[in-house]
Amino acid sequence: MDAREMKIKAAAAALAHVEHGMRLGIGTGSTAEEFVRLLAEKVADGFKVEGVPTSERTARLCVELGVPLKSLDELPELDLTIDGADEVDSALGLIKGGGGALLREKIVAATSGRMIVIADESKLVDTLGAFPLPIEVNMFGLVSTRIAIEKTAARLGLSGELTLRQSGDGNFTTDGGHYIIDASFGRIPDAEALSTQLNAIPGVVEHGLFLNMAALAIIAGPAGARELRATR
């Protein structure tokens, strides 16, 4: 089973949790896109959902495949969000934002009654941080914000390169008009403390630590998909 087949397995298992008539948050990334494709097939057969996309990229795919969309202002409270992750630990703590949509993903997840994460087993980790942590930052005061992130990391015993994400010939810009700094900490022993301290930096718009948000993770491997629930 190749990587895409595992993503499809996880997406199919998640689709079983979606009920007719649900208000659904729809995530961003390659695994979430497999979910959109499967959802579109059910919608074409008469299955009713209203989706709120977490990125312009996801919105374009939903429109192309015929999945009905609303804005979050039109549906400010959602039943369920299904999204991917770059890392998942045993407490269902996540690192997200590899696709650059972390701010909208976190807003949508926070408005949902439940969040289900879908991923292949390569995303499972004992401790978050091997995947560089995306930190969405305001363009104004970029250098000052970067210095503040470095100092915050140092206080927590973290070090590693902070890289301004690039796209093409320039800086990557999120759907919200912000930049992303990818922090290669390698290992984050106290994700809660880092989350709290990053939130206190004025130039940090959001970060990719999604803690105490996912209710269930569906992890696909060569033997099929399995469900993980938080151990917290």
PDB file of C-alpha atoms in Angstrom, residues 26-232:
ATOM      1  CA  ILE A  26     -13.165  20.634   5.764  1.00  0.00           C
ATOM      2  CA  GLY A  27      -9.407  20.628   6.224  1.00  0.00           C
ATOM      3  CA  THR A  28      -6.421  21.384   4.037  1.00  0.00           C
ATOM      4  CA  GLY A  29      -3.645  19.164   2.709  1.00  0.00           C
ATOM      5  CA  SER A  30      -3.179  16.009   0.700  1.00  0.00           C
ATOM      6  CA  THR A  31      -5.058  13.692   3.078  1.00  0.00           C
ATOM      7  CA  ALA A  32      -7.923  16.162   3.473  1.00  0.00           C
ATOM      8  CA  GLU A  33      -8.158  16.376  -0.306  1.00  0.00           C
ATOM      9  CA  GLU A  34      -8.715  12.624  -0.507  1.00  0.00           C
ATOM     10  CA  PHE A  35     -11.524  13.105   1.995  1.00  0.00           C
ATOM     11  CA  VAL A  36     -13.064  15.832  -0.201  1.00  0.00           C
ATOM     12  CA  ARG A  37     -12.999  13.523  -3.214  1.00  0.00           C
ATOM     13  CA  LEU A  38     -14.792  10.749  -1.324  1.00  0.00           C
ATOM     14  CA  LEU A  39     -17.272  13.202   0.187  1.00  0.00           C
ATOM     15  CA  ALA A  40     -18.054  14.583  -3.268  1.00  0.00           C
ATOM     16  CA  GLU A  41     -19.022  11.113  -4.465  1.00  0.00           C
ATOM     17  CA  LYS A  42     -21.564  10.812  -1.649  1.00  0.00           C
ATOM     18  CA  VAL A  43     -22.868  14.326  -2.291  1.00  0.00           C
ATOM     19  CA  ALA A  44     -23.397  13.417  -5.941  1.00  0.00           C
ATOM     20  CA  ASP A  45     -25.594  10.527  -4.728  1.00  0.00           C
ATOM     21  CA  GLY A  46     -27.785  12.864  -2.644  1.00  0.00           C
ATOM     22  CA  PHE A  47     -25.909  13.054   0.677  1.00  0.00           C
ATOM     23  CA  LYS A  48     -26.490  16.475   2.263  1.00  0.00           C
ATOM     24  CA  VAL A  49     -23.768  18.433   4.028  1.00  0.00           C
ATOM     25  CA  GLU A  50     -22.752  22.065   4.290  1.00  0.00           C
ATOM     26  CA  GLY A  51     -19.011  22.549   4.344  1.00  0.00           C
ATOM     27  CA  VAL A  52     -16.755  25.327   5.603  1.00  0.00           C
ATOM     28  CA  PRO A  53     -13.301  25.108   3.950  1.00  0.00           C
ATOM     29  CA  THR A  54     -10.133  25.919   5.876  1.00  0.00           C
ATOM     30  CA  SER A  55      -8.306  27.377   2.874  1.00  0.00           C
ATOM     31  CA  GLU A  56      -8.842  28.820  -0.570  1.00  0.00           C
ATOM     32  CA  ARG A  57      -7.182  25.697  -1.955  1.00  0.00           C
ATOM     33  CA  THR A  58      -9.744  23.450  -0.294  1.00  0.00           C
ATOM     34  CA  ALA A  59     -12.558  25.762  -1.382  1.00  0.00           C
ATOM     35  CA  ARG A  60     -11.490  25.505  -5.022  1.00  0.00           C
ATOM     36  CA  LEU A  61     -11.437  21.692  -4.869  1.00  0.00           C
ATOM     37  CA  CYS A  62     -14.872  21.567  -3.211  1.00  0.00           C
ATOM     38  CA  VAL A  63     -16.370  23.864  -5.836  1.00  0.00           C
ATOM     39  CA  GLU A  64     -14.783  21.827  -8.625  1.00  0.00           C
ATOM     40  CA  LEU A  65     -16.219  18.575  -7.225  1.00  0.00           C
ATOM     41  CA  GLY A  66     -19.622  19.919  -6.237  1.00  0.00           C
ATOM     42  CA  VAL A  67     -19.381  19.926  -2.435  1.00  0.00           C
ATOM     43  CA  PRO A  68     -21.686  22.723  -1.177  1.00  0.00           C
ATOM     44  CA  LEU A  69     -19.890  25.418   0.822  1.00  0.00           C
ATOM     45  CA  LYS A  70     -20.789  28.157   3.267  1.00  0.00           C
ATOM     46  CA  SER A  71     -18.643  30.758   4.960  1.00  0.00           C
ATOM     47  CA  LEU A  72     -17.883  30.475   8.658  1.00  0.00           C
ATOM     48  CA  ASP A  73     -19.952  33.631   9.186  1.00  0.00           C
ATOM     49  CA  GLU A  74     -22.930  31.814   7.661  1.00  0.00           C
ATOM     50  CA  LEU A  75     -22.239  28.678   9.746  1.00  0.00           C
ATOM     51  CA  PRO A  76     -20.482  29.957  12.871  1.00  0.00           C
ATOM     52  CA  GLU A  77     -20.958  26.677  14.752  1.00  0.00           C
ATOM     53  CA  LEU A  78     -20.011  23.362  13.150  1.00  0.00           C
ATOM     54  CA  ASP A  79     -20.803  19.766  14.044  1.00  0.00           C
ATOM     55  CA  LEU A  80     -17.526  18.199  12.957  1.00  0.00           C
ATOM     56  CA  THR A  81     -14.189  19.094  11.395  1.00  0.00           C
ATOM     57  CA  ILE A  82     -12.096  16.559   9.531  1.00  0.00           C
ATOM     58  CA  ASP A  83      -8.514  17.579   8.825  1.00  0.00           C
ATOM     59  CA  GLY A  84      -5.032  16.175   8.398  1.00  0.00           C
ATOM     60  CA  ALA A  85      -1.911  16.730  10.488  1.00  0.00           C
ATOM     61  CA  ASP A  86       1.842  16.874  10.061  1.00  0.00           C
ATOM     62  CA  GLU A  87       2.439  15.143  13.403  1.00  0.00           C
ATOM     63  CA  VAL A  88       0.222  13.333  15.923  1.00  0.00           C
ATOM     64  CA  ASP A  89       1.283  12.245  19.409  1.00  0.00           C
ATOM     65  CA  SER A  90      -0.353   9.767  21.815  1.00  0.00           C
ATOM     66  CA  ALA A  91      -2.420  12.520  23.498  1.00  0.00           C
ATOM     67  CA  LEU A  92      -3.633  13.599  20.036  1.00  0.00           C
ATOM     68  CA  GLY A  93      -1.549  16.730  20.241  1.00  0.00           C
ATOM     69  CA  LEU A  94      -0.860  17.896  16.723  1.00  0.00           C
ATOM     70  CA  ILE A  95       1.503  19.935  14.624  1.00  0.00           C
ATOM     71  CA  LYS A  96      -0.349  21.411  11.670  1.00  0.00           C
ATOM     72  CA  GLY A  97       0.363  24.100   9.129  1.00  0.00           C
ATOM     73  CA  GLY A  98       2.609  22.411   6.598  1.00  0.00           C
ATOM     74  CA  GLY A  99       0.112  23.508   3.965  1.00  0.00           C
ATOM     75  CA  GLY A 100       0.082  27.068   5.303  1.00  0.00           C
ATOM     76  CA  ALA A 101      -3.555  27.118   6.495  1.00  0.00           C
ATOM     77  CA  LEU A 102      -3.023  26.812  10.257  1.00  0.00           C
ATOM     78  CA  LEU A 103      -4.902  29.971  11.276  1.00  0.00           C
ATOM     79  CA  ARG A 104      -8.103  29.096   9.439  1.00  0.00           C
ATOM     80  CA  GLU A 105      -7.722  25.437  10.401  1.00  0.00           C
ATOM     81  CA  LYS A 106      -7.555  26.329  14.090  1.00  0.00           C
ATOM     82  CA  ILE A 107     -10.476  28.758  13.893  1.00  0.00           C
ATOM     83  CA  VAL A 108     -12.648  26.166  12.155  1.00  0.00           C
ATOM     84  CA  ALA A 109     -11.628  23.372  14.535  1.00  0.00           C
ATOM     85  CA  ALA A 110     -12.373  25.558  17.565  1.00  0.00           C
ATOM     86  CA  THR A 111     -15.927  26.215  16.356  1.00  0.00           C
ATOM     87  CA  SER A 112     -16.638  22.501  15.894  1.00  0.00           C
ATOM     88  CA  GLY A 113     -18.270  20.097  18.268  1.00  0.00           C
ATOM     89  CA  ARG A 114     -15.636  17.491  17.373  1.00  0.00           C
ATOM     90  CA  MET A 115     -12.409  17.302  15.412  1.00  0.00           C
ATOM     91  CA  ILE A 116     -11.244  14.128  13.705  1.00  0.00           C
ATOM     92  CA  VAL A 117      -7.680  13.944  12.424  1.00  0.00           C
ATOM     93  CA  ILE A 118      -6.798  11.745   9.456  1.00  0.00           C
ATOM     94  CA  ALA A 119      -3.225  10.740   8.685  1.00  0.00           C
ATOM     95  CA  ASP A 120      -0.966   7.913   7.626  1.00  0.00           C
ATOM     96  CA  GLU A 121       1.129   6.194  10.282  1.00  0.00           C
ATOM     97  CA  SER A 122       4.305   8.077   9.307  1.00  0.00           C
ATOM     98  CA  LYS A 123       2.792  11.090  11.136  1.00  0.00           C
ATOM     99  CA  LEU A 124       2.724   9.336  14.534  1.00  0.00           C
ATOM    100  CA  VAL A 125       5.420  10.545  16.952  1.00  0.00           C
ATOM    101  CA  ASP A 126       6.308  10.078  20.607  1.00  0.00           C
ATOM    102  CA  THR A 127       7.085  13.784  21.055  1.00  0.00           C
ATOM    103  CA  LEU A 128       6.034  16.639  18.793  1.00  0.00           C
ATOM    104  CA  GLY A 129       8.666  18.705  17.036  1.00  0.00           C
ATOM    105  CA  ALA A 130      10.525  16.673  14.422  1.00  0.00           C
ATOM    106  CA  PHE A 131       8.335  18.394  11.836  1.00  0.00           C
ATOM    107  CA  PRO A 132       9.234  22.118  11.832  1.00  0.00           C
ATOM    108  CA  LEU A 133       6.600  24.037  13.779  1.00  0.00           C
ATOM    109  CA  PRO A 134       4.807  26.583  11.556  1.00  0.00           C
ATOM    110  CA  ILE A 135       4.368  29.953  13.247  1.00  0.00           C
ATOM    111  CA  GLU A 136       2.162  32.441  11.388  1.00  0.00           C
ATOM    112  CA  VAL A 137       3.415  35.989  11.907  1.00  0.00           C
ATOM    113  CA  ASN A 138       2.405  39.505  10.959  1.00  0.00           C
ATOM    114  CA  MET A 139       4.478  41.112   8.224  1.00  0.00           C
ATOM    115  CA  PHE A 140       4.909  44.222  10.366  1.00  0.00           C
ATOM    116  CA  GLY A 141       7.781  43.887  12.821  1.00  0.00           C
ATOM    117  CA  LEU A 142       8.975  40.602  11.353  1.00  0.00           C
ATOM    118  CA  VAL A 143      12.537  40.869  12.692  1.00  0.00           C
ATOM    119  CA  SER A 144      11.343  41.794  16.184  1.00  0.00           C
ATOM    120  CA  THR A 145       8.871  38.926  16.197  1.00  0.00           C
ATOM    121  CA  ARG A 146      11.558  36.494  15.104  1.00  0.00           C
ATOM    122  CA  ILE A 147      13.838  37.642  17.927  1.00  0.00           C
ATOM    123  CA  ALA A 148      10.972  37.225  20.414  1.00  0.00           C
ATOM    124  CA  ILE A 149      10.386  33.668  19.179  1.00  0.00           C
ATOM    125  CA  GLU A 150      14.084  32.865  19.581  1.00  0.00           C
ATOM    126  CA  LYS A 151      14.088  34.205  23.151  1.00  0.00           C
ATOM    127  CA  THR A 152      10.923  32.310  24.006  1.00  0.00           C
ATOM    128  CA  ALA A 153      12.394  29.085  22.656  1.00  0.00           C
ATOM    129  CA  ALA A 154      15.628  29.605  24.578  1.00  0.00           C
ATOM    130  CA  ARG A 155      13.728  30.052  27.858  1.00  0.00           C
ATOM    131  CA  LEU A 156      12.177  26.647  27.270  1.00  0.00           C
ATOM    132  CA  GLY A 157      15.482  25.021  26.346  1.00  0.00           C
ATOM    133  CA  LEU A 158      14.620  24.864  22.655  1.00  0.00           C
ATOM    134  CA  SER A 159      16.925  25.729  19.800  1.00  0.00           C
ATOM    135  CA  GLY A 160      16.989  25.271  16.066  1.00  0.00           C
ATOM    136  CA  GLU A 161      16.781  27.200  12.845  1.00  0.00           C
ATOM    137  CA  LEU A 162      13.894  29.616  12.280  1.00  0.00           C
ATOM    138  CA  THR A 163      13.238  29.746   8.553  1.00  0.00           C
ATOM    139  CA  LEU A 164      10.970  32.213   6.801  1.00  0.00           C
ATOM    140  CA  ARG A 165       8.910  30.056   4.432  1.00  0.00           C
ATOM    141  CA  GLN A 166       9.449  30.724   0.758  1.00  0.00           C
ATOM    142  CA  SER A 167       7.256  30.224  -2.295  1.00  0.00           C
ATOM    143  CA  GLY A 168       8.552  30.745  -5.806  1.00  0.00           C
ATOM    144  CA  ASP A 169      10.691  33.879  -5.871  1.00  0.00           C
ATOM    145  CA  GLY A 170       9.352  35.396  -2.660  1.00  0.00           C
ATOM    146  CA  ASN A 171       8.026  34.832   0.825  1.00  0.00           C
ATOM    147  CA  PHE A 172       5.090  32.473   1.254  1.00  0.00           C
ATOM    148  CA  THR A 173       1.948  34.404   2.141  1.00  0.00           C
ATOM    149  CA  THR A 174      -1.031  32.794   3.865  1.00  0.00           C
ATOM    150  CA  ASP A 175      -4.665  33.253   2.850  1.00  0.00           C
ATOM    151  CA  GLY A 176      -4.842  35.808   5.666  1.00  0.00           C
ATOM    152  CA  GLY A 177      -1.925  37.835   4.286  1.00  0.00           C
ATOM    153  CA  HIS A 178       0.708  36.741   6.812  1.00  0.00           C
ATOM    154  CA  TYR A 179       4.137  35.119   6.684  1.00  0.00           C
ATOM    155  CA  ILE A 180       5.140  31.764   8.195  1.00  0.00           C
ATOM    156  CA  ILE A 181       8.279  31.042  10.187  1.00  0.00           C
ATOM    157  CA  ASP A 182       9.087  27.322  10.342  1.00  0.00           C
ATOM    158  CA  ALA A 183      10.817  26.524  13.645  1.00  0.00           C
ATOM    159  CA  SER A 184      13.031  23.425  13.541  1.00  0.00           C
ATOM    160  CA  PHE A 185      13.130  22.634  17.256  1.00  0.00           C
ATOM    161  CA  GLY A 186      13.550  18.893  16.729  1.00  0.00           C
ATOM    162  CA  ARG A 187      11.714  17.978  19.937  1.00  0.00           C
ATOM    163  CA  ILE A 188       9.231  19.929  22.092  1.00  0.00           C
ATOM    164  CA  PRO A 189       9.044  18.344  25.572  1.00  0.00           C
ATOM    165  CA  ASP A 190       6.484  20.860  26.892  1.00  0.00           C
ATOM    166  CA  ALA A 191       4.176  21.779  24.025  1.00  0.00           C
ATOM    167  CA  GLU A 192       1.646  23.419  26.379  1.00  0.00           C
ATOM    168  CA  ALA A 193       4.258  25.866  27.695  1.00  0.00           C
ATOM    169  CA  LEU A 194       5.490  26.702  24.202  1.00  0.00           C
ATOM    170  CA  SER A 195       1.933  27.262  23.003  1.00  0.00           C
ATOM    171  CA  THR A 196       1.174  29.622  25.870  1.00  0.00           C
ATOM    172  CA  GLN A 197       4.356  31.638  25.415  1.00  0.00           C
ATOM    173  CA  LEU A 198       4.054  31.920  21.633  1.00  0.00           C
ATOM    174  CA  ASN A 199       0.501  33.186  22.090  1.00  0.00           C
ATOM    175  CA  ALA A 200       1.906  35.994  24.251  1.00  0.00           C
ATOM    176  CA  ILE A 201       4.098  37.395  21.451  1.00  0.00           C
ATOM    177  CA  PRO A 202       2.145  40.243  19.783  1.00  0.00           C
ATOM    178  CA  GLY A 203       3.530  39.582  16.296  1.00  0.00           C
ATOM    179  CA  VAL A 204       2.571  35.906  16.372  1.00  0.00           C
ATOM    180  CA  VAL A 205      -0.811  35.528  14.707  1.00  0.00           C
ATOM    181  CA  GLU A 206      -1.099  31.784  15.378  1.00  0.00           C
ATOM    182  CA  HIS A 207       1.049  28.669  15.633  1.00  0.00           C
ATOM    183  CA  GLY A 208       0.729  25.082  14.517  1.00  0.00           C
ATOM    184  CA  LEU A 209       0.432  23.416  17.924  1.00  0.00           C
ATOM    185  CA  PHE A 210      -3.130  22.060  18.094  1.00  0.00           C
ATOM    186  CA  LEU A 211      -3.471  20.824  21.665  1.00  0.00           C
ATOM    187  CA  ASN A 212      -6.578  19.359  23.310  1.00  0.00           C
ATOM    188  CA  MET A 213      -8.550  19.861  20.113  1.00  0.00           C
ATOM    189  CA  ALA A 214      -8.763  16.474  18.379  1.00  0.00           C
ATOM    190  CA  ALA A 215     -11.242  13.949  19.747  1.00  0.00           C
ATOM    191  CA  LEU A 216     -10.162  11.120  17.485  1.00  0.00           C
ATOM    192  CA  ALA A 217      -7.335  10.277  15.099  1.00  0.00           C
ATOM    193  CA  ILE A 218      -7.776   7.850  12.235  1.00  0.00           C
ATOM    194  CA  ILE A 219      -4.376   6.471  11.306  1.00  0.00           C
ATOM    195  CA  ALA A 220      -3.862   4.398   8.173  1.00  0.00           C
ATOM    196  CA  GLY A 221      -1.100   1.862   7.623  1.00  0.00           C
ATOM    197  CA  PRO A 222      -0.479  -1.178   5.438  1.00  0.00           C
ATOM    198  CA  ALA A 223      -2.958  -3.221   7.499  1.00  0.00           C
ATOM    199  CA  GLY A 224      -5.731  -0.612   7.139  1.00  0.00           C
ATOM    200  CA  ALA A 225      -7.093   2.236   9.254  1.00  0.00           C
ATOM    201  CA  ARG A 226      -7.298   2.286  13.047  1.00  0.00           C
ATOM    202  CA  GLU A 227      -8.744   4.751  15.523  1.00  0.00           C
ATOM    203  CA  LEU A 228      -6.766   6.410  18.300  1.00  0.00           C
ATOM    204  CA  ARG A 229      -8.302   8.316  21.166  1.00  0.00           C
ATOM    205  CA  ALA A 230      -6.473  10.717  23.449  1.00  0.00           C
ATOM    206  CA  THR A 231      -4.709   9.225  26.473  1.00  0.00           C
ATOM    207  CA  ARG A 232      -4.970  12.491  28.456  1.00  0.00           C
TER     208      ARG A 232
END
